Short mmCIF file of N, CA and C in Angstrom, two decimals:
data_model
loop_
_atom_site.label_atom_id
_atom_site.label_comp_id
_atom_site.label_asym_id
_atom_site.label_seq_id
_atom_site.Cartn_x
_atom_site.Cartn_y
_atom_site.Cartn_z
N MET A 1 9.04 -10.53 7.20
CA MET A 1 9.37 -9.51 7.34
C MET A 1 8.41 -8.98 6.34
N ALA A 2 7.98 -7.98 6.43
CA ALA A 2 6.72 -7.13 5.42
C ALA A 2 6.96 -5.64 5.22
N ALA A 3 7.22 -4.91 4.04
CA ALA A 3 6.88 -3.81 4.56
C ALA A 3 5.96 -3.09 3.11
N ILE A 4 6.14 -1.71 3.43
CA ILE A 4 5.24 -1.13 2.06
C ILE A 4 6.58 0.35 1.95
N ILE A 5 6.39 0.12 0.85
CA ILE A 5 7.91 1.38 0.81
C ILE A 5 6.39 2.34 -0.06
N ALA A 6 6.50 3.50 0.13
CA ALA A 6 6.03 4.89 -0.68
C ALA A 6 6.90 5.75 -1.01
N ASP A 7 6.84 6.54 -2.14
CA ASP A 7 7.75 7.76 -2.57
C ASP A 7 7.24 8.88 -1.54
N ALA A 8 7.97 9.96 -0.93
CA ALA A 8 8.13 11.03 -0.44
C ALA A 8 6.82 11.66 -0.59
N GLY A 9 6.46 12.05 -1.84
CA GLY A 9 5.43 12.73 -2.16
C GLY A 9 4.39 12.01 -1.20
N ILE A 10 4.19 10.79 -1.03
CA ILE A 10 3.09 9.85 -0.56
C ILE A 10 3.05 9.73 0.74
N ASN A 11 4.71 9.54 1.84
CA ASN A 11 4.86 9.62 2.32
C ASN A 11 4.84 10.97 3.12
N ALA A 12 4.77 12.16 2.85
CA ALA A 12 4.45 13.56 3.13
C ALA A 12 2.93 13.12 3.79
N LYS A 13 2.02 12.60 3.10
CA LYS A 13 0.15 13.02 3.65
C LYS A 13 0.03 11.83 3.93
N VAL A 14 0.84 10.67 3.75
CA VAL A 14 -0.17 9.65 4.74
C VAL A 14 0.79 9.11 5.95
N SER A 15 0.66 9.06 6.87
CA SER A 15 1.05 8.40 8.41
C SER A 15 1.38 7.05 8.41
N GLN A 16 3.11 6.84 8.99
CA GLN A 16 3.17 5.44 8.98
C GLN A 16 2.63 4.83 9.68
N ASP A 17 1.40 5.04 10.41
CA ASP A 17 0.39 4.29 11.16
C ASP A 17 -0.84 3.29 10.99
N VAL A 18 -0.51 4.13 9.33
CA VAL A 18 -2.08 4.03 7.93
C VAL A 18 -0.93 2.54 7.47
N TRP A 19 0.27 2.89 7.35
CA TRP A 19 1.33 1.13 6.23
C TRP A 19 1.50 0.41 7.69
N ASP A 20 1.63 1.14 8.73
CA ASP A 20 1.59 0.11 9.77
C ASP A 20 0.03 -1.26 10.19
N ALA A 21 -1.08 -0.38 9.95
CA ALA A 21 -2.31 -1.29 10.38
C ALA A 21 -2.15 -1.88 8.61
N ALA A 22 -1.68 -1.68 7.38
CA ALA A 22 -1.78 -2.60 6.79
C ALA A 22 -1.25 -3.50 6.74
N VAL A 23 0.54 -3.65 7.36
CA VAL A 23 1.12 -4.48 7.15
C VAL A 23 0.75 -5.77 8.13
N ALA A 24 0.06 -5.21 9.09
CA ALA A 24 -0.56 -6.02 10.69
C ALA A 24 -1.30 -6.78 9.97
N ALA A 25 -2.31 -6.26 8.88
CA ALA A 25 -3.48 -6.89 8.45
C ALA A 25 -2.67 -8.16 7.78
N LEU A 26 -1.48 -7.78 7.02
CA LEU A 26 -1.30 -8.86 5.84
C LEU A 26 -0.41 -10.06 6.74
N ILE A 27 -0.18 -9.68 7.59
CA ILE A 27 0.87 -10.29 8.90
C ILE A 27 0.09 -11.37 9.60
N ALA A 28 -1.60 -10.66 9.82
CA ALA A 28 -2.00 -11.82 10.99
C ALA A 28 -3.47 -12.40 10.38
N ALA A 29 -3.13 -12.40 8.87
CA ALA A 29 -3.85 -13.38 7.78
C ALA A 29 -2.80 -14.59 7.03
N ILE A 30 -1.23 -14.19 6.87
CA ILE A 30 -0.57 -15.04 6.61
C ILE A 30 -0.27 -16.47 8.07
N LYS A 31 -0.22 -15.21 9.41
CA LYS A 31 -0.36 -16.39 10.28
C LYS A 31 -1.37 -17.32 10.60
N ALA A 32 -2.44 -16.97 10.38
CA ALA A 32 -3.56 -17.84 10.09
C ALA A 32 -3.92 -18.91 9.35
N GLY A 33 -2.74 -18.59 7.66
CA GLY A 33 -2.94 -19.36 6.76
C GLY A 33 -3.79 -18.96 5.25
N ARG A 34 -4.18 -17.97 5.47
CA ARG A 34 -4.58 -16.90 4.77
C ARG A 34 -3.59 -15.88 4.09
N ALA A 35 -2.74 -16.20 3.42
CA ALA A 35 -1.96 -15.07 2.75
C ALA A 35 -2.78 -14.77 1.69
N SER A 36 -3.66 -14.76 0.82
CA SER A 36 -3.94 -13.97 -0.38
C SER A 36 -4.74 -13.06 0.21
N ASP A 37 -6.09 -13.50 1.10
CA ASP A 37 -6.79 -12.70 2.09
C ASP A 37 -5.84 -11.45 2.51
N GLY A 38 -4.71 -11.86 3.48
CA GLY A 38 -4.12 -11.38 3.38
C GLY A 38 -3.66 -9.47 2.55
N PHE A 39 -3.09 -10.14 1.82
CA PHE A 39 -2.53 -9.39 0.81
C PHE A 39 -3.91 -8.58 0.16
N VAL A 40 -4.95 -9.03 -0.05
CA VAL A 40 -5.99 -8.37 -0.78
C VAL A 40 -6.47 -7.35 0.78
N ALA A 41 -6.36 -7.82 2.05
CA ALA A 41 -7.10 -6.82 2.78
C ALA A 41 -5.59 -5.26 2.37
N ALA A 42 -4.48 -5.81 2.95
CA ALA A 42 -3.33 -4.67 2.76
C ALA A 42 -3.52 -3.59 1.54
N ILE A 43 -3.88 -4.67 0.45
CA ILE A 43 -3.83 -3.72 -0.64
C ILE A 43 -5.27 -2.95 -0.91
N GLU A 44 -6.13 -3.35 -0.33
CA GLU A 44 -7.77 -2.66 -0.30
C GLU A 44 -7.21 -1.01 0.67
N GLN A 45 -6.77 -1.65 2.36
CA GLN A 45 -6.73 -0.35 3.12
C GLN A 45 -5.68 0.71 2.34
N CYS A 46 -4.27 0.27 1.29
CA CYS A 46 -3.21 0.94 1.01
C CYS A 46 -4.01 1.69 -0.07
N GLY A 47 -5.26 1.14 -0.96
CA GLY A 47 -5.73 2.18 -2.07
C GLY A 47 -6.44 3.05 -1.72
N ALA A 48 -7.74 2.40 -0.37
CA ALA A 48 -8.60 3.45 0.21
C ALA A 48 -7.73 4.83 0.51
N VAL A 49 -6.72 4.72 1.28
CA VAL A 49 -5.89 6.07 1.21
C VAL A 49 -5.42 6.46 0.87
N LEU A 50 -4.69 5.65 -0.69
CA LEU A 50 -4.35 6.83 -1.30
C LEU A 50 -5.43 7.52 -2.08
N ALA A 51 -6.47 7.29 -2.46
CA ALA A 51 -7.45 7.40 -3.07
C ALA A 51 -8.00 9.09 -2.61
N GLN A 52 -7.99 9.01 -0.88
CA GLN A 52 -8.61 9.62 -0.47
C GLN A 52 -7.30 11.48 -0.60
N HIS A 53 -6.52 11.09 -0.65
CA HIS A 53 -5.50 11.78 -0.97
C HIS A 53 -4.70 12.60 -1.97
N PHE A 54 -4.65 11.37 -3.19
CA PHE A 54 -4.79 11.61 -4.36
C PHE A 54 -5.29 10.85 -5.39
N PRO A 55 -6.59 11.12 -5.52
CA PRO A 55 -7.51 10.56 -6.38
C PRO A 55 -7.28 11.15 -7.31
N ALA A 56 -7.87 10.53 -8.09
CA ALA A 56 -7.43 10.52 -10.20
C ALA A 56 -8.28 11.27 -10.62
N GLU A 57 -7.99 11.97 -11.73
CA GLU A 57 -8.59 12.60 -12.70
C GLU A 57 -9.79 11.67 -13.49
N PRO A 58 -10.88 11.71 -13.97
CA PRO A 58 -11.30 11.23 -15.03
C PRO A 58 -10.23 11.50 -16.36
N GLY A 59 -10.06 10.66 -17.20
CA GLY A 59 -9.13 10.58 -18.41
C GLY A 59 -7.72 10.95 -17.97
N SER A 60 -7.54 10.99 -16.93
CA SER A 60 -6.26 11.49 -16.41
C SER A 60 -5.24 10.02 -16.63
N VAL A 61 -3.79 10.53 -16.97
CA VAL A 61 -2.75 9.46 -17.81
C VAL A 61 -1.41 9.83 -16.23
N ASN A 62 -1.42 9.39 -15.58
CA ASN A 62 -0.15 9.55 -14.18
C ASN A 62 0.85 8.48 -14.17
N PRO A 63 1.98 8.74 -14.42
CA PRO A 63 2.91 7.75 -14.76
C PRO A 63 3.51 7.40 -13.19
N ASP A 64 3.49 6.03 -13.09
CA ASP A 64 3.78 5.54 -11.95
C ASP A 64 5.34 5.71 -11.66
N GLU A 65 5.70 6.36 -10.63
CA GLU A 65 7.46 6.55 -10.28
C GLU A 65 8.18 5.59 -9.85
N LEU A 66 7.27 4.42 -9.16
CA LEU A 66 7.82 2.74 -8.72
C LEU A 66 7.14 2.00 -9.40
N PRO A 67 8.35 1.11 -9.44
CA PRO A 67 7.21 -0.25 -10.06
C PRO A 67 6.16 -0.85 -9.20
N ASP A 68 5.60 -1.29 -10.27
CA ASP A 68 4.15 -1.84 -9.71
C ASP A 68 4.22 -3.20 -9.51
N ARG A 69 4.78 -3.97 -8.52
CA ARG A 69 5.23 -5.31 -7.88
C ARG A 69 5.54 -5.64 -7.14
N LEU A 70 5.03 -6.90 -6.55
CA LEU A 70 5.75 -7.15 -5.01
C LEU A 70 7.14 -7.43 -5.08
N VAL A 71 7.75 -6.49 -3.96
CA VAL A 71 9.49 -7.02 -4.51
C VAL A 71 9.92 -8.15 -3.08
N GLU A 72 10.36 -8.84 -3.18
CA GLU A 72 10.45 -10.21 -1.96
C GLU A 72 12.52 -9.64 -1.59
N ILE A 73 12.64 -9.82 -0.43
CA ILE A 73 14.09 -9.89 0.01
C ILE A 73 14.21 -11.06 0.81
#
């Protein structure tokens, strides 16, 4: 099982199907024995969508609200 957890501000702008597609890419790669490729694909997909909705301004500092780490349950 895999899940992408985002805060309320991100979820207000990004639809669930975006997260579902990234998880599907991850799971498909894991099933094919290419876990690292799956993580890279999922992270790239999420990063592209987040950059569209939350572009970083040059020189700005935006503290994270959630920890930047993989959480295993």
